[in-house]
PDB file of C-alpha atoms and ligand atoms in Angstrom:
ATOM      1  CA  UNK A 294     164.665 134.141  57.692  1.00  0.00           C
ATOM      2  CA  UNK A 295     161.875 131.329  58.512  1.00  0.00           C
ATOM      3  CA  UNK A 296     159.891 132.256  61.306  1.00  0.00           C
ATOM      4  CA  UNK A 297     156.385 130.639  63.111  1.00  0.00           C
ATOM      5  CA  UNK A 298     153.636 133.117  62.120  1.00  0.00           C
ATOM      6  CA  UNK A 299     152.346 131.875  65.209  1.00  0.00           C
ATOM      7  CA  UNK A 300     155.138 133.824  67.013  1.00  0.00           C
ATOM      8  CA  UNK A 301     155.625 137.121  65.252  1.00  0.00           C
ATOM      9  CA  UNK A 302     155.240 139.294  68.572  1.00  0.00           C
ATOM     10  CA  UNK A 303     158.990 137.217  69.436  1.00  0.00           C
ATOM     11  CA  UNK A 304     160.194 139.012  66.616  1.00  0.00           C
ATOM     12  CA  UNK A 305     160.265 142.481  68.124  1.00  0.00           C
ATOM     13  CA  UNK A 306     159.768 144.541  65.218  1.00  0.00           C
ATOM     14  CA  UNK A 307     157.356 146.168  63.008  1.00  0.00           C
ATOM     15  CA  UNK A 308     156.738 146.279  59.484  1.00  0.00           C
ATOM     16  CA  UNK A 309     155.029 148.751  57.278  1.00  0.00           C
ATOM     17  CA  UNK A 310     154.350 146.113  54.927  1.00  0.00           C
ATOM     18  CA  UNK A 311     153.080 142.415  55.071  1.00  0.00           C
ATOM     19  CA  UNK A 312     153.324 140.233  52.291  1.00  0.00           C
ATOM     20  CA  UNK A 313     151.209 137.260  52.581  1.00  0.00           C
ATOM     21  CA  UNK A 314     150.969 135.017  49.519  1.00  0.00           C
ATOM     22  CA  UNK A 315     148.977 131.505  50.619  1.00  0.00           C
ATOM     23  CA  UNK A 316     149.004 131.633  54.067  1.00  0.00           C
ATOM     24  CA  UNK A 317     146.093 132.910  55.557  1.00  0.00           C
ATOM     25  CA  UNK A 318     143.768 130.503  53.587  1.00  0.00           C
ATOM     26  CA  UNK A 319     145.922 127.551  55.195  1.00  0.00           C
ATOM     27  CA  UNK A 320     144.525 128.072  59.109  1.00  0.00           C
ATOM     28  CA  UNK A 321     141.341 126.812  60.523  1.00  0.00           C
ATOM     29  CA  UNK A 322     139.469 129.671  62.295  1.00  0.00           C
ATOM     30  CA  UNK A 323     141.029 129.403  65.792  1.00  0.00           C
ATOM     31  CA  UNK A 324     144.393 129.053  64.098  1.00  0.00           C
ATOM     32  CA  UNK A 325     143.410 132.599  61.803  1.00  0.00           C
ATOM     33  CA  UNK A 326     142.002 134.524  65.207  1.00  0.00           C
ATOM     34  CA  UNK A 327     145.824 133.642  66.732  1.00  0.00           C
ATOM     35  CA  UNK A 328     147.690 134.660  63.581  1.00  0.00           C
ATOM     36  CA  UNK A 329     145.576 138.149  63.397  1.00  0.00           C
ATOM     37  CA  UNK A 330     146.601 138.634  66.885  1.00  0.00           C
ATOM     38  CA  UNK A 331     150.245 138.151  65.624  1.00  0.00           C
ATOM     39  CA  UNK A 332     150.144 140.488  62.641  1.00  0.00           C
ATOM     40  CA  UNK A 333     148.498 143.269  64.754  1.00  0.00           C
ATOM     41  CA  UNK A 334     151.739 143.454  67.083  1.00  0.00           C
ATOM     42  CA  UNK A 335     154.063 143.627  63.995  1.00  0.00           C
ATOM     43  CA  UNK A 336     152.032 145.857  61.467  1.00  0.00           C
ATOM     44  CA  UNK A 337     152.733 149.544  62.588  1.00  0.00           C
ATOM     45  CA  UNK A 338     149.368 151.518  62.659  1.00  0.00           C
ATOM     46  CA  UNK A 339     149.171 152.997  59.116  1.00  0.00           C
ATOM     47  CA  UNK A 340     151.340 149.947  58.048  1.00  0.00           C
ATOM     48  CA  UNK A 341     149.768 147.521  55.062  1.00  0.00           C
ATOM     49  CA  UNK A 342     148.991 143.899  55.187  1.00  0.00           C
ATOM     50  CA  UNK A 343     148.550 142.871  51.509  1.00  0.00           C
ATOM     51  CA  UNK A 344     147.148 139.261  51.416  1.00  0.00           C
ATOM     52  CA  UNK A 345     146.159 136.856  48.500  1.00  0.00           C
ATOM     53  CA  UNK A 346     143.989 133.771  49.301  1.00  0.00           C
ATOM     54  CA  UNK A 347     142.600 131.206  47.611  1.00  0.00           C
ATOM     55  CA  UNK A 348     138.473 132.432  46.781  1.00  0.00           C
ATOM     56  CA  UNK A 349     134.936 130.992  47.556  1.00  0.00           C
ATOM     57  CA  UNK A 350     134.984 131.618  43.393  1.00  0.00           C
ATOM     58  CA  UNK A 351     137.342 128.981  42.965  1.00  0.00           C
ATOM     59  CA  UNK A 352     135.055 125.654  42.453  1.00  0.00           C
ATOM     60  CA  UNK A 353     135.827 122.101  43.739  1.00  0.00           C
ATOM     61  CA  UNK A 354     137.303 121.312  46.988  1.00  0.00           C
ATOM     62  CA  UNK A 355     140.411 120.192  45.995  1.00  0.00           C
ATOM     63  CA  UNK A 356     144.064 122.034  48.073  1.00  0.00           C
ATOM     64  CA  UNK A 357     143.207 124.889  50.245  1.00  0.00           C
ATOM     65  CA  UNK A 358     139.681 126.262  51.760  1.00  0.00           C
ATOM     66  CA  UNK A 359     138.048 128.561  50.040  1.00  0.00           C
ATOM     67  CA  UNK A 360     137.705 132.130  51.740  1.00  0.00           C
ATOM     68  CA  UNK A 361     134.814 134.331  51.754  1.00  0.00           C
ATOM     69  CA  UNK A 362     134.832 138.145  51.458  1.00  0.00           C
ATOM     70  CA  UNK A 363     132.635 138.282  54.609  1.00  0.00           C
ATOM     71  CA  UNK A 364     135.146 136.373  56.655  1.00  0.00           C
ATOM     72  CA  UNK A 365     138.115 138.475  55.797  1.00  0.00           C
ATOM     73  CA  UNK A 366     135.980 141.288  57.198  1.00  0.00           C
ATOM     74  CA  UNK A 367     135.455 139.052  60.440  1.00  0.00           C
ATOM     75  CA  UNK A 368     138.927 138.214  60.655  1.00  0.00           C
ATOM     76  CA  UNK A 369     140.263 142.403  59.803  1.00  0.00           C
ATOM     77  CA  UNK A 370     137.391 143.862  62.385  1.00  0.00           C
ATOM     78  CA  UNK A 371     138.555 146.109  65.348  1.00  0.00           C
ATOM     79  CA  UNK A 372     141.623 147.996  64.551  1.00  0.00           C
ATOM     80  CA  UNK A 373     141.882 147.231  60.953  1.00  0.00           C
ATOM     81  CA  UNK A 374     140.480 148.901  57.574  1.00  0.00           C
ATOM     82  CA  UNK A 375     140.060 146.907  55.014  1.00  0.00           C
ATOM     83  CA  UNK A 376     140.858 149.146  52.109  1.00  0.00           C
ATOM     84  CA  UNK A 377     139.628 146.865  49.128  1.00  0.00           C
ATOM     85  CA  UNK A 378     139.402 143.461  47.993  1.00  0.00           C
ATOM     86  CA  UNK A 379     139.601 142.560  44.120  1.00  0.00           C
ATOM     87  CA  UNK A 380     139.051 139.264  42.363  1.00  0.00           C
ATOM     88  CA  UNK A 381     142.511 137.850  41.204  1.00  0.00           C
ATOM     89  CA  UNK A 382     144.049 134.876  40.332  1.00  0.00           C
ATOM     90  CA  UNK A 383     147.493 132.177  41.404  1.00  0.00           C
ATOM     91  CA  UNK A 384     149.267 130.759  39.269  1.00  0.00           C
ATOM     92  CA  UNK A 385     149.800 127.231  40.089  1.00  0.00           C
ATOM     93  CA  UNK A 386     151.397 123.917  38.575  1.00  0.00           C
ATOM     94  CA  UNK A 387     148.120 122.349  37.647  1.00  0.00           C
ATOM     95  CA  UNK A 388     145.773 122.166  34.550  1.00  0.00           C
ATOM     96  CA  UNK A 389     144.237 124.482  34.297  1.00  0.00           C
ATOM     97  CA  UNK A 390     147.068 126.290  35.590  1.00  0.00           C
ATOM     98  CA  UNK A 391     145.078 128.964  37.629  1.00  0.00           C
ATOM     99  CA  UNK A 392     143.363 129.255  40.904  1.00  0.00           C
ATOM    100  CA  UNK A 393     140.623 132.005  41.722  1.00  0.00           C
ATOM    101  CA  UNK A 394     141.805 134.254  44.495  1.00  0.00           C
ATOM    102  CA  UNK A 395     140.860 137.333  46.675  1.00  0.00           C
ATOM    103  CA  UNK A 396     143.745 140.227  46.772  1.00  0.00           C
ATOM    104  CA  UNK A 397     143.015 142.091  50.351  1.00  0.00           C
ATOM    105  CA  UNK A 398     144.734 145.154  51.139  1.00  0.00           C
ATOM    106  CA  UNK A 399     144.676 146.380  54.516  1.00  0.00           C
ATOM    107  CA  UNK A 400     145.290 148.876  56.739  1.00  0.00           C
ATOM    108  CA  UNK A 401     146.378 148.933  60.678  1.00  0.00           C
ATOM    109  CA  UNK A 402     144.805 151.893  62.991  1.00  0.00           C
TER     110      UNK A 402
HETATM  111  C1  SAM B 250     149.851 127.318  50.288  1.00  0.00           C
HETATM  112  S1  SAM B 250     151.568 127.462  50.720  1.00  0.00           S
HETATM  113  C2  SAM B 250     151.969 129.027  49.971  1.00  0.00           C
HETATM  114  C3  SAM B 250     153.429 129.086  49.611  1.00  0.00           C
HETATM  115  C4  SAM B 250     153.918 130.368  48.898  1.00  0.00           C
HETATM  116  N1  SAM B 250     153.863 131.513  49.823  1.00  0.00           N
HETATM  117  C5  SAM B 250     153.153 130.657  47.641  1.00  0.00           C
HETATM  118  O1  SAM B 250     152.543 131.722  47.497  1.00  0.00           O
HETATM  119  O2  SAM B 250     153.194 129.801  46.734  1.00  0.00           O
HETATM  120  C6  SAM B 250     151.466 127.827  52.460  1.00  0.00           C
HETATM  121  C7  SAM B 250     152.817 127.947  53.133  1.00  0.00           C
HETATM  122  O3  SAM B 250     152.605 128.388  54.486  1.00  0.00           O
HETATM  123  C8  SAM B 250     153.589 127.779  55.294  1.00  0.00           C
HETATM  124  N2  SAM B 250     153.129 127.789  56.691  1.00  0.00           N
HETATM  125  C9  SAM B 250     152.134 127.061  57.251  1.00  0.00           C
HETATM  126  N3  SAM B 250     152.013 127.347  58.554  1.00  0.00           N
HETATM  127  C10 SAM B 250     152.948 128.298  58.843  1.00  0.00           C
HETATM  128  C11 SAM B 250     153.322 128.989  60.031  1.00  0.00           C
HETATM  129  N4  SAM B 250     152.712 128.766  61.188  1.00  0.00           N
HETATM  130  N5  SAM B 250     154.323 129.895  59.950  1.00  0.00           N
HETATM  131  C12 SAM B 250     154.952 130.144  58.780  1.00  0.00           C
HETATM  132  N6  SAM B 250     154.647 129.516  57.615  1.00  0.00           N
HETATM  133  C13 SAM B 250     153.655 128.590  57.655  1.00  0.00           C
HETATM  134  C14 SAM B 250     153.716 126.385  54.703  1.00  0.00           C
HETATM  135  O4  SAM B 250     154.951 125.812  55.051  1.00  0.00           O
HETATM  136  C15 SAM B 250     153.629 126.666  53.201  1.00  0.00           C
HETATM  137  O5  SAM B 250     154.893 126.917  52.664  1.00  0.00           O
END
């Protein structure tokens, strides 16, 4: 299924698990406060949101912005635990054919 992350709460489920590959690090910041709002209504508490971004360690300003640590903790704040976040890479179709990213997992209270 295709669905507006924008609209998640239409869904009327929850998940225990969240996959998001490239999508976070796509929104401006209004855009990411309204998408956090979305996943909190779908992620069960003690459900997982595992998200890979593109990484403030990734140099040049070329596709998407680059996300900071400290604003993944600004975006996760009240009623979410951020349980780590590791240095990790994309692949991607370009030379060289790697993009720094950040690997978030995190939890919903
Ligand atoms: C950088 S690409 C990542 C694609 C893929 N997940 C990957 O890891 O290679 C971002 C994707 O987010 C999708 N996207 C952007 N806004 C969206 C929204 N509001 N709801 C759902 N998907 C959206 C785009 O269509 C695009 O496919």
């Amino acid at each position: 299924m295709v669905w507006d992350a924008f609209r998640l709460a239409e869904l009327q489920e929850q998940f225990d698990t969240v996959l998001d590959s490239g999508l976070f690090h796509v929104f401006d910041d209004d855009s990411r406060q309204r998408y956090v709002e979305q996943l909190a209504i779908v992620v069960r508490p003690g459900g997982r949101y595992l998200m890979c971004c593109f990484s403030d360690r990734q140099p040049g300003d070329w596709g998407p912005r680059r996300v900071r640590q400290d604003e993944i903790h600004a975006a996760f704040g009240e009623g979410w635990r951020i349980e780590s976040i590791v240095a990790a890479q994309f692949e991607i179709n370009l030379d060289p054919p790697v993009a720094q990213a950040w690997l978030s997992t995190i939890t919903r209270l």
